[in-house]
mmCIF file of C-alpha atoms in Angstrom:
data_model
loop_
_atom_site.group_PDB
_atom_site.id
_atom_site.type_symbol
_atom_site.label_atom_id
_atom_site.label_comp_id
_atom_site.label_asym_id
_atom_site.label_seq_id
_atom_site.Cartn_x
_atom_site.Cartn_y
_atom_site.Cartn_z
ATOM 1 C CA MET A 1 139.614 85.474 121.961
ATOM 2 C CA ILE A 2 142.757 84.285 120.120
ATOM 3 C CA ASN A 3 142.826 80.819 118.616
ATOM 4 C CA ARG A 4 146.421 80.096 119.577
ATOM 5 C CA ARG A 5 146.948 77.275 117.112
ATOM 6 C CA SER A 6 145.572 79.285 114.214
ATOM 7 C CA PHE A 7 147.420 82.347 115.320
ATOM 8 C CA LEU A 8 150.829 80.708 115.568
ATOM 9 C CA MET A 9 150.392 79.074 112.139
ATOM 10 C CA LYS A 10 149.894 82.600 110.734
ATOM 11 C CA LEU A 11 152.979 84.086 112.402
ATOM 12 C CA GLY A 12 154.954 82.919 109.407
ATOM 13 C CA ALA A 13 156.953 80.042 107.906
ATOM 14 C CA SER A 14 159.884 79.835 105.520
ATOM 15 C CA ALA A 15 159.478 78.799 101.935
ATOM 16 C CA THR A 16 158.427 75.203 101.498
ATOM 17 C CA LEU A 17 161.403 72.804 101.765
ATOM 18 C CA PRO A 18 161.526 69.835 99.419
ATOM 19 C CA ALA A 19 160.609 66.414 100.762
ATOM 20 C CA LEU A 20 163.455 63.954 100.900
ATOM 21 C CA VAL A 21 162.457 60.389 100.232
ATOM 22 C CA SER A 22 164.106 57.349 101.818
ATOM 23 C CA LYS A 23 163.293 53.658 101.900
ATOM 24 C CA THR A 24 163.957 53.636 105.608
ATOM 25 C CA CYS A 25 161.504 56.284 106.678
ATOM 26 C CA ILE A 26 158.278 58.099 105.901
ATOM 27 C CA ALA A 27 159.054 61.607 104.645
ATOM 28 C CA ALA A 28 156.700 64.608 104.125
ATOM 29 C CA PRO A 29 157.321 68.134 102.908
ATOM 30 C CA LEU A 30 157.774 70.951 105.376
ATOM 31 C CA ALA A 31 154.561 72.809 104.759
ATOM 32 C CA SER A 32 154.854 76.555 104.463
ATOM 33 C CA SER A 33 152.363 79.020 106.042
ATOM 34 C CA GLY A 34 154.182 82.342 105.789
ATOM 35 C CA GLU A 35 157.678 83.691 105.798
ATOM 36 C CA GLN A 36 159.400 82.389 108.886
ATOM 37 C CA ARG A 37 158.163 78.849 109.817
ATOM 38 C CA SER A 38 158.070 75.448 108.126
ATOM 39 C CA ARG A 39 156.115 72.442 109.362
ATOM 40 C CA MET A 40 156.258 68.742 108.839
ATOM 41 C CA ASP A 41 153.413 66.437 109.666
ATOM 42 C CA LEU A 42 154.505 63.429 111.777
ATOM 43 C CA ASN A 43 151.082 61.798 111.824
ATOM 44 C CA GLY A 44 150.739 58.400 110.149
ATOM 45 C CA SER A 45 152.174 54.971 110.887
ATOM 46 C CA TRP A 46 154.404 54.625 113.991
ATOM 47 C CA GLU A 47 156.048 51.350 115.024
ATOM 48 C CA ARG A 48 155.120 50.072 118.441
ATOM 49 C CA LEU A 49 157.555 47.977 120.507
ATOM 50 C CA VAL A 50 156.830 46.115 123.715
ATOM 51 C CA TRP A 51 159.796 45.078 125.868
ATOM 52 C CA ASP A 52 162.146 46.193 123.004
ATOM 53 C CA THR A 53 160.419 43.835 120.567
ATOM 54 C CA HIS A 54 158.354 44.865 117.537
ATOM 55 C CA TYR A 55 154.688 44.449 118.333
ATOM 56 C CA ASP A 56 152.774 46.210 115.586
ATOM 57 C CA PHE A 57 152.225 49.483 113.709
ATOM 58 C CA ILE A 58 149.651 51.940 114.905
ATOM 59 C CA ALA A 59 148.080 55.069 113.382
ATOM 60 C CA VAL A 60 148.858 58.448 114.875
ATOM 61 C CA PRO A 61 146.725 59.997 116.057
ATOM 62 C CA SER A 62 144.590 57.231 117.459
ATOM 63 C CA SER A 63 143.260 55.706 120.704
ATOM 64 C CA ASN A 64 144.232 52.188 121.711
ATOM 65 C CA ARG A 65 143.685 49.893 124.710
ATOM 66 C CA PRO A 66 146.321 50.356 127.510
ATOM 67 C CA ILE A 67 148.935 47.610 127.495
ATOM 68 C CA GLY A 68 151.176 48.789 130.258
ATOM 69 C CA GLN A 69 154.293 50.293 128.687
ATOM 70 C CA SER A 70 155.443 50.555 125.072
ATOM 71 C CA LEU A 71 157.836 52.460 122.758
ATOM 72 C CA LEU A 72 156.376 54.305 119.792
ATOM 73 C CA ARG A 73 158.826 55.453 117.101
ATOM 74 C CA ARG A 74 159.183 56.594 113.512
ATOM 75 C CA GLU A 75 161.733 58.212 111.279
ATOM 76 C CA PHE A 76 161.664 61.388 109.223
ATOM 77 C CA MET A 77 163.946 63.323 106.908
ATOM 78 C CA LEU A 78 165.431 66.711 107.431
ATOM 79 C CA PRO A 79 167.351 69.009 105.069
ATOM 80 C CA LYS A 80 170.491 70.660 106.356
ATOM 81 C CA LEU A 81 169.381 73.403 108.702
ATOM 82 C CA ALA A 82 170.294 76.939 107.661
ATOM 83 C CA PRO A 83 172.278 79.033 110.212
ATOM 84 C CA GLY A 84 169.951 80.301 112.949
ATOM 85 C CA THR A 85 167.195 77.800 112.158
ATOM 86 C CA ARG A 86 165.703 76.054 115.244
ATOM 87 C CA ALA A 87 163.949 72.689 115.222
ATOM 88 C CA PHE A 88 160.996 71.773 117.523
ATOM 89 C CA VAL A 89 158.835 68.655 117.884
ATOM 90 C CA HIS A 90 155.230 69.312 119.014
ATOM 91 C CA PHE A 91 152.736 66.817 120.520
ATOM 92 C CA GLU A 92 149.123 68.014 120.783
ATOM 93 C CA GLY A 93 148.220 65.289 123.307
ATOM 94 C CA ILE A 94 149.019 61.813 124.601
ATOM 95 C CA THR A 95 147.678 59.385 127.213
ATOM 96 C CA TYR A 96 148.987 59.158 129.786
ATOM 97 C CA TYR A 97 152.732 59.711 130.476
ATOM 98 C CA GLY A 98 155.536 59.791 128.002
ATOM 99 C CA ARG A 99 159.222 60.587 127.547
ATOM 100 C CA VAL A 100 160.224 62.055 124.157
ATOM 101 C CA SER A 101 163.545 61.421 122.434
ATOM 102 C CA ILE A 102 165.018 62.604 119.163
ATOM 103 C CA ASN A 103 167.882 60.554 117.681
ATOM 104 C CA GLY A 104 168.226 58.716 121.007
ATOM 105 C CA VAL A 105 168.518 61.931 123.142
ATOM 106 C CA GLU A 106 165.766 62.319 125.706
ATOM 107 C CA LEU A 107 164.184 65.817 125.481
ATOM 108 C CA GLY A 108 161.631 65.726 128.292
ATOM 109 C CA ALA A 109 158.380 64.237 129.655
ATOM 110 C CA MET A 110 154.719 64.768 128.941
ATOM 111 C CA GLY A 111 151.487 64.389 130.878
ATOM 112 C CA PRO A 112 148.124 63.583 129.401
ATOM 113 C CA TYR A 113 145.742 65.582 127.200
ATOM 114 C CA THR A 114 147.697 68.848 126.926
ATOM 115 C CA PRO A 115 150.214 70.109 124.215
ATOM 116 C CA TYR A 116 153.924 69.867 124.703
ATOM 117 C CA GLU A 117 156.836 70.842 122.546
ATOM 118 C CA PHE A 118 160.618 70.423 122.764
ATOM 119 C CA GLU A 119 163.504 72.012 120.887
ATOM 120 C CA PHE A 120 165.945 69.553 119.372
ATOM 121 C CA THR A 121 168.109 71.889 117.362
ATOM 122 C CA PRO A 122 171.494 70.549 118.681
ATOM 123 C CA HIS A 123 170.372 66.958 117.964
ATOM 124 C CA ALA A 124 168.932 67.520 114.466
ATOM 125 C CA LYS A 125 170.932 66.160 111.522
ATOM 126 C CA GLU A 126 170.724 66.227 107.728
ATOM 127 C CA GLY A 127 168.978 63.118 106.407
ATOM 128 C CA VAL A 128 167.293 60.430 108.442
ATOM 129 C CA ASN A 129 166.238 61.340 112.022
ATOM 130 C CA SER A 130 164.114 59.372 114.527
ATOM 131 C CA VAL A 131 161.521 60.416 117.083
ATOM 132 C CA SER A 132 160.414 58.109 119.825
ATOM 133 C CA LEU A 133 157.983 58.129 122.729
ATOM 134 C CA GLN A 134 158.352 55.903 125.755
ATOM 135 C CA LEU A 135 154.712 55.541 126.818
ATOM 136 C CA ALA A 136 153.269 54.428 130.176
ATOM 137 C CA ASP A 137 149.496 53.920 130.005
ATOM 138 C CA LEU A 138 148.805 51.372 132.663
ATOM 139 C CA ILE A 139 151.948 50.790 134.686
ATOM 140 C CA PRO A 140 154.349 53.523 135.827
ATOM 141 C CA PHE A 141 158.034 53.370 134.838
ATOM 142 C CA ALA A 142 160.433 51.679 137.308
ATOM 143 C CA ASP A 143 161.352 54.971 139.005
ATOM 144 C CA GLY A 144 157.641 55.664 139.715
ATOM 145 C CA SER A 145 157.272 58.414 137.113
ATOM 146 C CA GLY A 146 153.909 58.366 135.446
ATOM 147 C CA LYS A 147 151.971 57.088 138.402
ATOM 148 C CA ASP A 148 149.963 60.276 138.979
ATOM 149 C CA GLU A 149 149.305 60.814 135.305
ATOM 150 C CA ILE A 150 148.027 57.254 134.824
ATOM 151 C CA MET A 151 145.634 57.733 137.739
ATOM 152 C CA LEU A 152 144.044 60.571 135.862
ATOM 153 C CA GLY A 153 142.831 58.207 133.179
ATOM 154 C CA VAL A 154 142.826 54.609 134.472
ATOM 155 C CA ASN A 155 139.856 54.460 136.896
ATOM 156 C CA PRO A 156 136.493 52.719 137.135
ATOM 157 C CA GLY A 157 134.612 55.732 135.888
ATOM 158 C CA TRP A 158 135.255 55.251 132.165
ATOM 159 C CA GLU A 159 137.208 53.077 129.716
ATOM 160 C CA ALA A 160 140.874 54.075 129.609
ATOM 161 C CA TYR A 161 142.613 54.550 126.304
ATOM 162 C CA SER A 162 146.233 54.912 125.328
ATOM 163 C CA GLY A 163 148.403 56.406 122.635
ATOM 164 C CA ILE A 164 149.267 59.566 120.750
ATOM 165 C CA ILE A 165 145.740 60.832 120.607
ATOM 166 C CA ARG A 166 146.270 64.126 118.797
ATOM 167 C CA ASP A 167 148.479 65.506 116.099
ATOM 168 C CA VAL A 168 152.289 65.439 116.041
ATOM 169 C CA TYR A 169 154.459 67.698 113.948
ATOM 170 C CA LEU A 170 157.896 69.227 113.810
ATOM 171 C CA GLU A 171 158.449 72.827 113.021
ATOM 172 C CA LEU A 172 161.528 74.828 111.923
ATOM 173 C CA ARG A 173 161.597 78.404 113.269
ATOM 174 C CA PRO A 174 163.975 81.385 113.118
ATOM 175 C CA ALA A 175 166.406 82.259 115.812
ATOM 176 C CA ALA A 176 163.865 84.704 117.404
ATOM 177 C CA PHE A 177 160.116 84.176 117.143
ATOM 178 C CA ILE A 178 156.747 84.956 118.865
ATOM 179 C CA ASP A 179 155.896 82.033 121.123
ATOM 180 C CA ASN A 180 152.465 83.199 122.292
ATOM 181 C CA VAL A 181 150.255 86.254 122.825
ATOM 182 C CA ARG A 182 147.945 87.063 125.607
ATOM 183 C CA LEU A 183 145.364 89.778 124.851
ATOM 184 C CA GLY A 184 143.588 91.496 127.710
ATOM 185 C CA TYR A 185 140.921 94.227 127.460
ATOM 186 C CA VAL A 186 138.582 96.347 129.516
ATOM 187 C CA LEU A 187 135.276 97.462 127.863
ATOM 188 C CA SER A 188 133.663 100.813 128.544
ATOM 189 C CA ALA A 189 130.258 100.879 130.229
ATOM 190 C CA ASP A 190 128.447 101.274 126.894
ATOM 191 C CA PHE A 191 130.674 98.787 125.162
ATOM 192 C CA SER A 192 131.697 101.342 122.548
ATOM 193 C CA ARG A 193 135.394 101.402 123.434
ATOM 194 C CA ALA A 194 137.987 98.901 124.657
ATOM 195 C CA GLN A 195 141.323 99.389 126.381
ATOM 196 C CA CYS A 196 143.565 96.667 125.200
ATOM 197 C CA VAL A 197 146.881 95.274 126.361
ATOM 198 C CA ALA A 198 148.848 92.612 124.468
ATOM 199 C CA GLU A 199 151.531 90.561 126.182
ATOM 200 C CA VAL A 200 153.826 89.166 123.519
ATOM 201 C CA MET A 201 155.916 86.173 124.646
ATOM 202 C CA THR A 202 159.128 85.609 122.678
ATOM 203 C CA SER A 203 161.887 83.120 122.324
ATOM 204 C CA SER A 204 165.313 84.157 121.116
ATOM 205 C CA VAL A 205 168.759 82.567 120.894
ATOM 206 C CA ALA A 206 170.384 85.834 121.846
ATOM 207 C CA ALA A 207 169.437 89.342 122.984
ATOM 208 C CA ALA A 208 168.398 91.503 120.098
ATOM 209 C CA ASN A 209 166.540 94.592 119.123
ATOM 210 C CA ALA A 210 163.098 93.947 117.509
ATOM 211 C CA LYS A 211 159.979 95.626 116.269
ATOM 212 C CA VAL A 212 156.634 94.191 117.414
ATOM 213 C CA SER A 213 153.505 95.030 115.415
ATOM 214 C CA LEU A 214 149.892 94.343 116.372
ATOM 215 C CA ARG A 215 146.804 94.526 114.113
ATOM 216 C CA LEU A 216 143.283 94.084 115.169
ATOM 217 C CA ILE A 217 141.005 92.810 112.461
ATOM 218 C CA ARG A 218 137.208 92.851 112.275
ATOM 219 C CA ASN A 219 135.283 91.444 109.359
ATOM 220 C CA GLU A 220 138.534 91.210 107.375
ATOM 221 C CA ARG A 221 139.233 94.949 107.850
ATOM 222 C CA GLU A 222 141.997 96.422 109.983
ATOM 223 C CA VAL A 223 140.513 98.551 112.842
ATOM 224 C CA PHE A 224 143.639 99.285 114.765
ATOM 225 C CA HIS A 225 147.376 99.002 114.205
ATOM 226 C CA ALA A 226 150.341 99.648 116.669
ATOM 227 C CA THR A 227 154.093 99.093 116.468
ATOM 228 C CA LYS A 228 156.543 99.116 119.336
ATOM 229 C CA ALA A 229 160.298 98.769 119.556
ATOM 230 C CA ALA A 230 161.325 95.962 121.957
ATOM 231 C CA MET A 231 164.432 94.389 123.391
ATOM 232 C CA LEU A 232 164.373 90.646 123.114
ATOM 233 C CA LEU A 233 166.014 88.713 125.985
ATOM 234 C CA ALA A 234 168.122 85.621 125.345
ATOM 235 C CA GLY A 235 165.822 82.655 126.088
ATOM 236 C CA SER A 236 162.176 83.383 126.922
ATOM 237 C CA GLY A 237 160.853 86.840 127.471
ATOM 238 C CA THR A 238 157.710 88.972 127.497
#
C-alpha cells in the first residue's frame, strides 16, 4: 500500500523560503521536503466570526460545539511567486460543510471528514493574504447547501462537533507535478512474483514531454526501477 500523504510529501519541494513577519498576520516558513514543493502550516489561531461580528479565536485543528454558522479566517504571508509556481490550499478535514475563499475569492465547497484542496495561483499576492472558511455545522446556508452534509453528523446517535478538525496547509508546486499514484498488482500462486501496474496522475499547466520514474523499495533497498517517457496533458491526466 502507498501512504498517499507521506508519498506526496516525498515527491519534492523547492528550497525553504524565508518567513515574512507582519504585525497583521501569523506567518510561518514554507517547509521544504525535497526539490519541487514548499509547504506552509496554516494550523494555529483562527478568528471566528458569527453574523459578521468577532466572536472569539479558536485553535486549528480542533473540535467545537456546533453553533449554526460561522466564518473562520486568518492571514498569512507569501513571497512573490516565481514564474510557473502554483499555489494550493489544502484542508485535511472539516465538519460539516464549508466554502473556502482566498483573498475574498471563493474557491469551492467542502463536505465533512475528507481532504479537499484548491488552487489559488491567480489570486495569490506578494505579502499579506487571507484564507477564510464559511462554515455550516447546524443550520444550512440560505440556498440550502450544506443540508445533506450536516445530516451526516448532527443526529441523536452521537454528540455533534464542529470546526476545522484536521490540518490545514498551503503548498507551492511547480507547473507540472504528480498528483497521485495508484499501484495495482497481481501475485503469482506461490507469491514469489508480482505483476505491477502504476497509474500516475499528473497536473500540468500546459502539454509537455516528461519522464516518469518508479522505484520499489524494500527494507531501504531498491528492488526494481523503471522509467518511461510520457506526454503530459494540459490540466489533469493519467
